[in-house]
Coordinates of C-alpha atoms in Angstrom, one line a residue:
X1 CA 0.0 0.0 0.0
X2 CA 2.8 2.4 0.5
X3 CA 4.3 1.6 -2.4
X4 CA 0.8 2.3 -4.3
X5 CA 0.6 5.8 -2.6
X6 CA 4.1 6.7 -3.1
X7 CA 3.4 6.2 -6.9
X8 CA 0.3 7.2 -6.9
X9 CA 1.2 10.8 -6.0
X10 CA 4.3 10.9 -7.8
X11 CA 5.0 13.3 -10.5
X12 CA 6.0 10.4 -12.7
X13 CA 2.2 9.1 -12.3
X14 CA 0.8 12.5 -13.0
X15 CA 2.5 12.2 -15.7
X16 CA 1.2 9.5 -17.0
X17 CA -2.3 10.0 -16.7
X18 CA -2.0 13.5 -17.8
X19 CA -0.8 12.1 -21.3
X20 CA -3.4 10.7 -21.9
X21 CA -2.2 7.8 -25.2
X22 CA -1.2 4.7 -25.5
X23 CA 1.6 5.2 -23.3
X24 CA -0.6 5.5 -20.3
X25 CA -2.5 2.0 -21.6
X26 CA 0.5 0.5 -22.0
X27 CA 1.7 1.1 -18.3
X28 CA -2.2 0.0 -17.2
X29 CA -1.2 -3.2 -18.7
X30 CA 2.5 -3.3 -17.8
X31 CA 1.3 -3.7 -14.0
X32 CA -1.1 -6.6 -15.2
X33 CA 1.5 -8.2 -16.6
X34 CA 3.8 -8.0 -13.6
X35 CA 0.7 -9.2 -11.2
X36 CA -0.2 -12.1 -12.9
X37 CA 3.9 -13.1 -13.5
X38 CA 4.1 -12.6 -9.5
X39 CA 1.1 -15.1 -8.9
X40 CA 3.1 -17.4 -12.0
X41 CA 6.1 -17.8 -9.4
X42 CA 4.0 -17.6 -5.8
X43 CA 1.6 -20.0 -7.4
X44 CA 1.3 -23.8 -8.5
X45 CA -2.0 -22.9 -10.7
X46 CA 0.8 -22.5 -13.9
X47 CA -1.2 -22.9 -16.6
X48 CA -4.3 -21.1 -15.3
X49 CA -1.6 -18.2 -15.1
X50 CA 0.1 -19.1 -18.1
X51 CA -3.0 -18.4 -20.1
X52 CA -3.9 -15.4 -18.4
X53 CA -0.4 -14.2 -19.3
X54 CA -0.7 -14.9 -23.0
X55 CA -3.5 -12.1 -23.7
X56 CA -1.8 -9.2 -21.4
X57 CA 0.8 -10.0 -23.1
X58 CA -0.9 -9.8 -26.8
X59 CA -3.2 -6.7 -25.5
X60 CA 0.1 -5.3 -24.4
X61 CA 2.2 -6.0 -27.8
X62 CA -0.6 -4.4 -30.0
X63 CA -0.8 -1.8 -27.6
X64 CA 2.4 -0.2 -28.2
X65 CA 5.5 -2.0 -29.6
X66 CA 7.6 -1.1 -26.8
X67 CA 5.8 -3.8 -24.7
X68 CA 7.6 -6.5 -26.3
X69 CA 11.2 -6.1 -25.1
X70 CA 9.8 -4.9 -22.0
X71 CA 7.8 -8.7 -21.6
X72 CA 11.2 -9.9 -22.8
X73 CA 13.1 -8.9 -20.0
X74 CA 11.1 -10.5 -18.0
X75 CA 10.5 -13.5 -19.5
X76 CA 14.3 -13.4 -20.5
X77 CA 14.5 -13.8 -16.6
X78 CA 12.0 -16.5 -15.6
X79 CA 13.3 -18.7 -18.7
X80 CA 16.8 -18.7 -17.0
X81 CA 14.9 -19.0 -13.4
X82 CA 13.3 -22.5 -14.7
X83 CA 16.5 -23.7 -16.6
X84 CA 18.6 -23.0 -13.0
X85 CA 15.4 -25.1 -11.4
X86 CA 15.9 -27.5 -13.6
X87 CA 12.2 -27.6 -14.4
X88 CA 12.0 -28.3 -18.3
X89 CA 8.3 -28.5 -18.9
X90 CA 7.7 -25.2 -17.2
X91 CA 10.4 -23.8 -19.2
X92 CA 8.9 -24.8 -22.9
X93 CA 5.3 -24.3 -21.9
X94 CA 6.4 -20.7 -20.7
X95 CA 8.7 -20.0 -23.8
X96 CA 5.7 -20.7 -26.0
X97 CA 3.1 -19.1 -24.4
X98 CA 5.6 -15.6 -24.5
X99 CA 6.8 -16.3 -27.9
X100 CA 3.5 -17.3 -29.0
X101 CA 1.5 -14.1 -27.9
X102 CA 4.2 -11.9 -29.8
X103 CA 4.1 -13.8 -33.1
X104 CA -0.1 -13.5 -32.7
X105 CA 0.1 -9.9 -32.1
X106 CA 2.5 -9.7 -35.3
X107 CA 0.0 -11.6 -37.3
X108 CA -3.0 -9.3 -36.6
X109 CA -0.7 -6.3 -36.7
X110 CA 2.6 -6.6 -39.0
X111 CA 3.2 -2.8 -38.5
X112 CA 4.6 -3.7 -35.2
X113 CA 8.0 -4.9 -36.8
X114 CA 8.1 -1.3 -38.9
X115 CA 7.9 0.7 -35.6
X116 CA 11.0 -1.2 -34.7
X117 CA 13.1 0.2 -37.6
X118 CA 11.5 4.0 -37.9
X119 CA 13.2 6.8 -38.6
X120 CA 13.5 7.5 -34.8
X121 CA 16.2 5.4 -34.5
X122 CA 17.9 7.2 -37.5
X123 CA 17.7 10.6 -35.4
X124 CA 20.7 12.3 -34.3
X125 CA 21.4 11.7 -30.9
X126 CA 23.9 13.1 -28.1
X127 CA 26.9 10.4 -27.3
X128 CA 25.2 7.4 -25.7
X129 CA 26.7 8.0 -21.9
X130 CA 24.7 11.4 -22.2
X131 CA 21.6 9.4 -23.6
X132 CA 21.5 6.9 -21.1
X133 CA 21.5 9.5 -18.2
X134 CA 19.4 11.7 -19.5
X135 CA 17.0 8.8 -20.1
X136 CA 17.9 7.7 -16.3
X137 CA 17.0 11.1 -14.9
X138 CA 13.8 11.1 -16.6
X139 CA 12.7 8.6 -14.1
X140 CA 14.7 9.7 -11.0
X141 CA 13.5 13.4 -11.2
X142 CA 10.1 12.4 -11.9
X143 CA 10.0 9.3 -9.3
X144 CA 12.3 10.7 -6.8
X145 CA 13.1 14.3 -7.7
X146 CA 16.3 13.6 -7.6
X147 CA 19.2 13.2 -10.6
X148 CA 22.7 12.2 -11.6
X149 CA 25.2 14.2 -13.5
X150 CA 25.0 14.0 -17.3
X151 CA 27.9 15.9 -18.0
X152 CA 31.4 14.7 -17.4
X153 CA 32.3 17.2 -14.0
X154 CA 35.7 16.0 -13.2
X155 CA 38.8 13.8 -14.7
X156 CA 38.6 10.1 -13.5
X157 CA 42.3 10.0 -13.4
X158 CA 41.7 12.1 -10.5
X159 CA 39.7 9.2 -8.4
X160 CA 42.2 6.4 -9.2
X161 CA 44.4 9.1 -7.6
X162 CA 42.9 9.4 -4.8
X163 CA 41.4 5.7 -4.4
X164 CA 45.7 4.7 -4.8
X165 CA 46.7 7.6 -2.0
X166 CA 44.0 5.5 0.4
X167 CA 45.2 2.0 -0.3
X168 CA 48.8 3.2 0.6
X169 CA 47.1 4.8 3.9
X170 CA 45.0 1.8 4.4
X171 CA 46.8 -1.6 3.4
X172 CA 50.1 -0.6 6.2
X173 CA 47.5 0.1 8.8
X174 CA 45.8 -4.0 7.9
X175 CA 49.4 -5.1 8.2
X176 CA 49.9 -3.4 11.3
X177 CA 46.4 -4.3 13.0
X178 CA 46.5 -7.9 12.0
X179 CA 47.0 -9.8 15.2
X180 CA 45.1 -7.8 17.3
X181 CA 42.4 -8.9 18.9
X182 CA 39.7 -6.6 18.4
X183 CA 40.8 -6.0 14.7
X184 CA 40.1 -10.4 14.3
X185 CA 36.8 -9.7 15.2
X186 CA 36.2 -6.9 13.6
X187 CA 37.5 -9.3 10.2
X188 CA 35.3 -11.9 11.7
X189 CA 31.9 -9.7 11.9
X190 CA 32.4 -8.0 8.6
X191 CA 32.9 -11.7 7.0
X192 CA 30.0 -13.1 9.1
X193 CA 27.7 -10.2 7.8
X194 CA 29.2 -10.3 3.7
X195 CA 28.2 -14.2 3.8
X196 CA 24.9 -13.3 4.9
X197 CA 23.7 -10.9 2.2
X198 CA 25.4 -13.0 -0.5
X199 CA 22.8 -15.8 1.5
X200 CA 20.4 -13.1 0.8
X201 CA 20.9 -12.1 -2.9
X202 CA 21.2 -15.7 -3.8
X203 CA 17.8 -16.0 -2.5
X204 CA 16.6 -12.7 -3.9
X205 CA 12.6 -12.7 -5.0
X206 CA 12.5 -13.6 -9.0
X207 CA 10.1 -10.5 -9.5
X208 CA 12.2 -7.8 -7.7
X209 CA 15.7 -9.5 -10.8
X210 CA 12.7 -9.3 -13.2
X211 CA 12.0 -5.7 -12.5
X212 CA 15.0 -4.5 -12.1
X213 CA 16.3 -6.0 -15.2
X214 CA 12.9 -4.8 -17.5
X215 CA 14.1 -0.9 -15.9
X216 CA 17.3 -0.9 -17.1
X217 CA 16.8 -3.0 -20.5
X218 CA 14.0 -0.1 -21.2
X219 CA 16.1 2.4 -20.1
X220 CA 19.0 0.9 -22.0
X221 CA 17.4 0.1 -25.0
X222 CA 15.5 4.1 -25.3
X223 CA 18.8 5.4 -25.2
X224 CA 19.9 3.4 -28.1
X225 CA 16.5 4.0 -30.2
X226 CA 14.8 7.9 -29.1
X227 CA 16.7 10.7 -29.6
X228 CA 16.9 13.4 -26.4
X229 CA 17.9 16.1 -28.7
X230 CA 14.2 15.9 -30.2
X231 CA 12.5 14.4 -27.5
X232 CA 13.7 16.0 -25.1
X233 CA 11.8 15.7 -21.5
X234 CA 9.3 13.5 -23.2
X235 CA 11.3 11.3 -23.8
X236 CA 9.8 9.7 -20.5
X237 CA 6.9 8.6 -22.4
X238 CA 8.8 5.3 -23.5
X239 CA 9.5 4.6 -20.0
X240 CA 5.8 5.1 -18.5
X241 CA 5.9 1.4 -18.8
X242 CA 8.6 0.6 -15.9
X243 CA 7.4 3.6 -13.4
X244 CA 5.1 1.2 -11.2
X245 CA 7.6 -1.8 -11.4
X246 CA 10.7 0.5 -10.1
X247 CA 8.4 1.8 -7.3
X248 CA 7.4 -1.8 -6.7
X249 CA 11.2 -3.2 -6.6
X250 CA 12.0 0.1 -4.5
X251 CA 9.7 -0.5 -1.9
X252 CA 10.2 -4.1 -1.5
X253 CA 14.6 -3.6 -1.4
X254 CA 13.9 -1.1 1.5
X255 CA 11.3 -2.5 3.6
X256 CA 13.9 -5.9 3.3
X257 CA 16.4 -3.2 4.7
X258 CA 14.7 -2.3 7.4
X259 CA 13.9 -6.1 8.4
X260 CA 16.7 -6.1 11.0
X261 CA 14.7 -3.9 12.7
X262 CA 12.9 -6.3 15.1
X263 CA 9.6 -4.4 15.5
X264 CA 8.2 -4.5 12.2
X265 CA 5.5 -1.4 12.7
X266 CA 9.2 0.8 13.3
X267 CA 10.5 -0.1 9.9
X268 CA 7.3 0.7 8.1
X269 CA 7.1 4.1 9.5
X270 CA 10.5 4.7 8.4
X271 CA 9.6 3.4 4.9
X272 CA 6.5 5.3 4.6
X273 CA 8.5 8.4 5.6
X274 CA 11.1 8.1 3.4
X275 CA 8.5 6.7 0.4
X276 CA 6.6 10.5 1.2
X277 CA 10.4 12.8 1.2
X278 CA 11.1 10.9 -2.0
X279 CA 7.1 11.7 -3.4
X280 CA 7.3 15.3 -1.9
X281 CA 10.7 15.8 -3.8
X282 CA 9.2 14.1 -6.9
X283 CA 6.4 17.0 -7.0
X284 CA 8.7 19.6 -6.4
X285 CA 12.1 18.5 -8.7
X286 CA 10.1 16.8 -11.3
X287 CA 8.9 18.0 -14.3
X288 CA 5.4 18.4 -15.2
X289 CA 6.2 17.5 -19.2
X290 CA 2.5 17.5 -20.1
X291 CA 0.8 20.5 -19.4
X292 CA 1.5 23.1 -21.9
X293 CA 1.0 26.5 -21.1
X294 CA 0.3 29.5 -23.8
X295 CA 2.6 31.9 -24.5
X296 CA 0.9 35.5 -24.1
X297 CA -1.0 36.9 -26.9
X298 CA -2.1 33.3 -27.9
X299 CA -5.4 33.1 -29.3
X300 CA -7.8 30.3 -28.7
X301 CA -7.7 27.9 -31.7
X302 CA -10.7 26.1 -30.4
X303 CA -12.8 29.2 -30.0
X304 CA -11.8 30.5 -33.6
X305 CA -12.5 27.0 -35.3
X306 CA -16.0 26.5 -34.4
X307 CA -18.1 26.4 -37.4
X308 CA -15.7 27.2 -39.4
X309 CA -13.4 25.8 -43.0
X310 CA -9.7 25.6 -42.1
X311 CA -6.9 24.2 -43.8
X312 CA -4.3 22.3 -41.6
X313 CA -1.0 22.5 -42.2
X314 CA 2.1 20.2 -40.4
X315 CA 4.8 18.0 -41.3
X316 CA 3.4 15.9 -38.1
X317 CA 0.4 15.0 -39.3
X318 CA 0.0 13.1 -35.5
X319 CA -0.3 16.6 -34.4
X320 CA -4.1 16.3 -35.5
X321 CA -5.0 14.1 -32.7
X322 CA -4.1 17.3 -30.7
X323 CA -7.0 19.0 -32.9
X324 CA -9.8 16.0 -32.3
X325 CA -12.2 19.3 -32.2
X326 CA -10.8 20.6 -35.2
X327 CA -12.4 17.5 -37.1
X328 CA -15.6 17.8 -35.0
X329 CA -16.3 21.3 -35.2
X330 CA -15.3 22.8 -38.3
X331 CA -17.8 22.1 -40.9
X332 CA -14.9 21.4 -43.3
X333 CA -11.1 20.7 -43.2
X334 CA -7.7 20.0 -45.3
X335 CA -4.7 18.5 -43.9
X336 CA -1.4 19.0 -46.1
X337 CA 2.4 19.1 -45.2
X338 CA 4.6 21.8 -45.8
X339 CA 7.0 20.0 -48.0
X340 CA 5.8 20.8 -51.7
X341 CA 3.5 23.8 -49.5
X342 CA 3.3 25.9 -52.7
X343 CA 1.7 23.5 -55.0
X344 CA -0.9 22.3 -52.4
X345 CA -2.1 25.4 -51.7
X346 CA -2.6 26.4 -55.3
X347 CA -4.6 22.9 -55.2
X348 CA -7.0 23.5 -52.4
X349 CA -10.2 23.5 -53.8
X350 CA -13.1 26.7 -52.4
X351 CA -15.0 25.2 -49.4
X352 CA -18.0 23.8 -49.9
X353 CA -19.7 26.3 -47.9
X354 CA -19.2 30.2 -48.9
X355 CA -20.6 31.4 -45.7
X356 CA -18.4 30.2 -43.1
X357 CA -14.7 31.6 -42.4
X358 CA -11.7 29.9 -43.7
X359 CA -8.7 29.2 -41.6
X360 CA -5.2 28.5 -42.3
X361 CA -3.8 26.8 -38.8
X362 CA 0.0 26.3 -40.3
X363 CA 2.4 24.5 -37.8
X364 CA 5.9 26.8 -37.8
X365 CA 7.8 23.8 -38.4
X366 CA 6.9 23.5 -41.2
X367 CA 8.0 26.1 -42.5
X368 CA 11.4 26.9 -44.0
X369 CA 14.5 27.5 -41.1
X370 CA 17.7 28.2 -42.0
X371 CA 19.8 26.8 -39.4
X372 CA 23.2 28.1 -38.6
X373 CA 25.2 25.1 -38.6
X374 CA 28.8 26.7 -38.1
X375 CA 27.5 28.0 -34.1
X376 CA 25.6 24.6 -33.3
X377 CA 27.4 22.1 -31.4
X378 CA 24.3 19.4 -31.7
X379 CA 21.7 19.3 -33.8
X380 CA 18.1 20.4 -33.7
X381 CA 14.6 18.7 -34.9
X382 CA 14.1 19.1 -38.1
X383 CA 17.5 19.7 -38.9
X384 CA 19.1 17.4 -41.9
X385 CA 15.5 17.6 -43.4
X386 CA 14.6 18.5 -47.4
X387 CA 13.6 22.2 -47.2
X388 CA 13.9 22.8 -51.1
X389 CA 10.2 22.8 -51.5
X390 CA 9.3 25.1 -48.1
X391 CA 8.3 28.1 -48.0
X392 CA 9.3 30.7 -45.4
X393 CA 6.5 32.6 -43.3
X394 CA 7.2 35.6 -46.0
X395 CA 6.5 33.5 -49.0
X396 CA 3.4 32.1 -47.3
X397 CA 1.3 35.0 -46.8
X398 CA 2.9 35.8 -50.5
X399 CA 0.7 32.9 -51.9
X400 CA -2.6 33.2 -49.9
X401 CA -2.4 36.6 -51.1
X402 CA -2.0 35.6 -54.1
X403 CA -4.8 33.3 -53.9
X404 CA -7.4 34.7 -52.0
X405 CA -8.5 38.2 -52.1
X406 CA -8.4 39.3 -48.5
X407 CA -5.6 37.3 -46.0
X408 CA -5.5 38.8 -42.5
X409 CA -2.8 37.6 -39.7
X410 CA -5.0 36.2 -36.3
X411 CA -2.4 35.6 -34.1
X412 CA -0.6 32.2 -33.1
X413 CA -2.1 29.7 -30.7
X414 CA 0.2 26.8 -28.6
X415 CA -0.4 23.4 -29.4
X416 CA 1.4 20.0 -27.6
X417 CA 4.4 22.8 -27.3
X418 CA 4.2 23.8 -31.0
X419 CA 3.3 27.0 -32.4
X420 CA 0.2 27.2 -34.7
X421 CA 0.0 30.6 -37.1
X422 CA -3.1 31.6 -37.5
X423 CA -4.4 32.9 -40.8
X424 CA -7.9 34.1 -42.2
X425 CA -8.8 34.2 -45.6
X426 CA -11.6 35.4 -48.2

C-alpha cells in the first residue's frame, strides 16, 4: 500500500495519466502483466496463469510495440529462473506461451515490426553515456526528484588518484592491526555479515531481478532508439511502462532493509517516511512535461474554429489528434504538409460552404528554417531535413495573397508545445 501511494502521487504518475495515449494504456497493462507473472512464481495454478499471461501479453504488444522487449526482460528472466530449477516443462510451456503471444500480435498487426526500424532510431542523438543519463534522470526526477550528472564534472584520473593515496594509507595500517584482537573480530563480523547478504541475494525474489532487469533494459534500450535532442523531456513517455515496477522493486529492497529492525511497525514508518520525502521531492524536482501553457498573446484555436473551414498545415500529421475538435467542429477541413506547400495550396479546392470563415492553422515547423550550422554544437529537430520545396513565413502569406482576395494575420495559438499561425482568408 505504500508503495501504491508513493506512486500514486508521484510526479511520474501525473505524468502518465496526464498524457493521456497509449503510453498510459500501455503502463495499465504493464502492472497486469507483472501481477499475474508474480502469482506465476507464488503460485502452483501455472497454466491457469500461463493463459492469463498470453493475452496481457498480446493486448500489451498491439498496444504499443515497446511492450515487447519490456515482456522480454522478464520472460528473459523467468526462462533462466526455470533452466537454474531444472524444471523443463515449465520452461517450454512458458517460452511458448511468451513467444507465441508476440508472433499472434505480429500476425494481426505486421506494422509492429516497422515501428522497430523507424526513422527514430535514425535521429541524431547526443553520445550514448549522455543518452543513457538523461534517459535515467527522466525517471529519478520524476519518481524521486532527484538526478545524476550527465555531463562529465571531473577527470577520472583524479579518483584512481585518490582511491591509490588511500590504499597506501589503508593496506600498512591492515598489516599493522592484523594480530590484534579486536581487529580479528572486527575481520570476523564484517565476514559473518558479507556471507549473509550473498545468502540473501542468492535467494533474492524472482520479481524484484525481473523488474530491475525490465528498468534498465527499457532504459537501455530508449537510449539506443529515441533521440533526447528531439524528444527532449518527453522522452519519459517510452518509460511510462517501468514507473510502477521500479516503485514496486524500491519499496520491497527497502522494507527488506529495514527487516533487522525487530519491530516491524518501526520499519514501516520509516519506509512510509522516506516513500513521502522521496514523493514530496518528486512533485517539487520533477517536471510536469504535459501540461503546456500558452505563451501570451495566444489566441484560442478552439474558440476561432467553431463552425468554421480551415486548412491544416504540419509535417506531423499526428499533431491532428491534438485537434480532435478541429475535425468535429469545423464544418470542413484540409490536412497538407509543408513540403511541396506551394503547390498544395494552389490545389485546395473553395470550401463547400461560402458562408463560413476559412482558416489556415499552419504548424511553424513546417515552415522553411535556415539553421546556422557553423555555431551549433548538436543538432536540432528538423535539422538534416529537405527544405527545397518550403516556403518561409514571407513567401506564405505571398501565396494566400495571391490566392485569395483578403488574408489577414489572427495571431498564433500553442499546441502540444508547437506554435500554430493563425491565418484568415476570403
Amino acid at each position: 500500500m505504500i508503495g501504491c501511494a508513493f506512486y500514486g502521487f508521484s510526479m511520474g504518475a501525473f505524468n502518465t495519466f496526464e498524457f493521456v495515449r497509449i503510453y498510459s494504456l500501455a503502463t495499465m497493462i504493464s502492472v497486469l502483466y507483472l501481477y499475474y507473472h508474480a502469482k506465476l512464481y507464488h503460485s502452483d495454478k501455472i497454466k491457469k496463469n500461463m493463459i492469463i499471461i498470453f493475452f496481457i501479453t498480446l493486448t500489451g504488444c498491439l498496444t504499443h510495440h515497446f511492450f515487447v522487449p519490456f515482456a522480454g526482460c522478464v520472460s528473459v528472466c523467468f526462462c533462466i529462473y526455470y533452466l537454474i530449477r531444472k524444471r523443463y516443462k515449465s520452461f517450454f510451456a512458458y517460452s511458448f506461451t511468451m513467444v507465441g503471444s508476440v508472433a499472434a500480435s505480429v500476425i494481426l498487426f505486421p506494422a509492429t515490426i516497422a515501428h522497430f526500424f523507424s526513422d527514430q532510431t535514425q535521429d541524431a542523438k547526443y553520445p550514448f553515456i549522455w543518452q543513457f543519463k538523461l534517459t535515467l534522470n527522466c525517471m529519478l526526477k520524476e519518481l524521486f526528484g532527484v538526478s545524476v550528472s550527465v555531463m562529465k564534472m571531473h577527470s577520472y584520473t583524479a579518483d584512481l588518484i585518490v582511491a591509490a593515496c588511500i590504499c597506501v594509507l589503508i593496506i600498512p595500517l591492515l598489516f599493522l592491526f592484523r594480530k590484534e584482537v579486536w581487529f580479528r573480530n572486527f575481520i570476523s563480523f564484517l565476514k559473518k555479515y558479507f556471507l549473509k547478504a550473498v545468502a540473501k541475494i542468492k535467494n533474492t525474489d524472482l520479481m524484484i531481478i525481473s523488474i530491475l532487469v525490465s528498468v534498465f533494459g527499457m532504459i537501455l534500450l530508449t537510449a539506443l532508439t529515441v533521440s533526447y535532442i528531439f524528444m527532449e523531456k518527453q522522452t519519459d513517455r517510452y518509460i511510462f511502462i517501468v514507473f510502477p515496477g521500479a516503485i514496486a522493486a524500491f519499496t520491497v529492497i527497502i522494507n527488506s532493509i529495514f527487516k533487522c529492525i525487530k519491530k516491524q511497525a518501526v520499519a514501516n514508518f520509516i519506509l512510509a517516511v522516506l516513500c513521502t520525502v522521496f514523493c514530496v521531492m518528486s512533485n517539487l524536482y520533477g517536471p510536469d512535461n504535459y501540461i503546456f501553457t500558452k505563451e501570451d498573446g495566444a489566441v484560442s484555436v478552439q474558440k476561432t474554429i467553431k463552425d468554421s473551414d480551415c486548412v491544416f498545415i504540419s509535417d506531423d500529421f499526428w499533431l491532428l489528434t491534438c485537434f480532435t475538435r478541429l475535425s468535429m467542429e469545423s464544418d470542413y477541413l484540409y490536412a497538407i504538409t509543408g513540403e511541396n506547400l506551394k503547390n498544395d495550396i494552389a490545389d485546395i479546392s473553395d470550401p463547400p460552404s461560402d458562408d463560413s470563415d476559412l482558416y489556415y492553422f499552419v504548424d511553424e515547423n513546417s515552415l522553411y528554417v535556415e539553421y546556422d550550422t557553423e555555431s551549433m554544437k548538436w543538432p536540432v529537430r528538423g535539422m538534416g531535413k529537405d527544405q527545397s520545396e518550403k516556403l518561409t513565413k514571407t513567401q506564405l502569406e505571398s501565396e494566400l495573397y495571391e490566392k485569395y482576395s483578403m488574408c489577414e494575420y489572427i495571431g498564433f495559438d500553442n499546441v502540444f508545445r508547437r506554435k500554430f499561425l493563425i491565418y484568415k482568408v476570403k
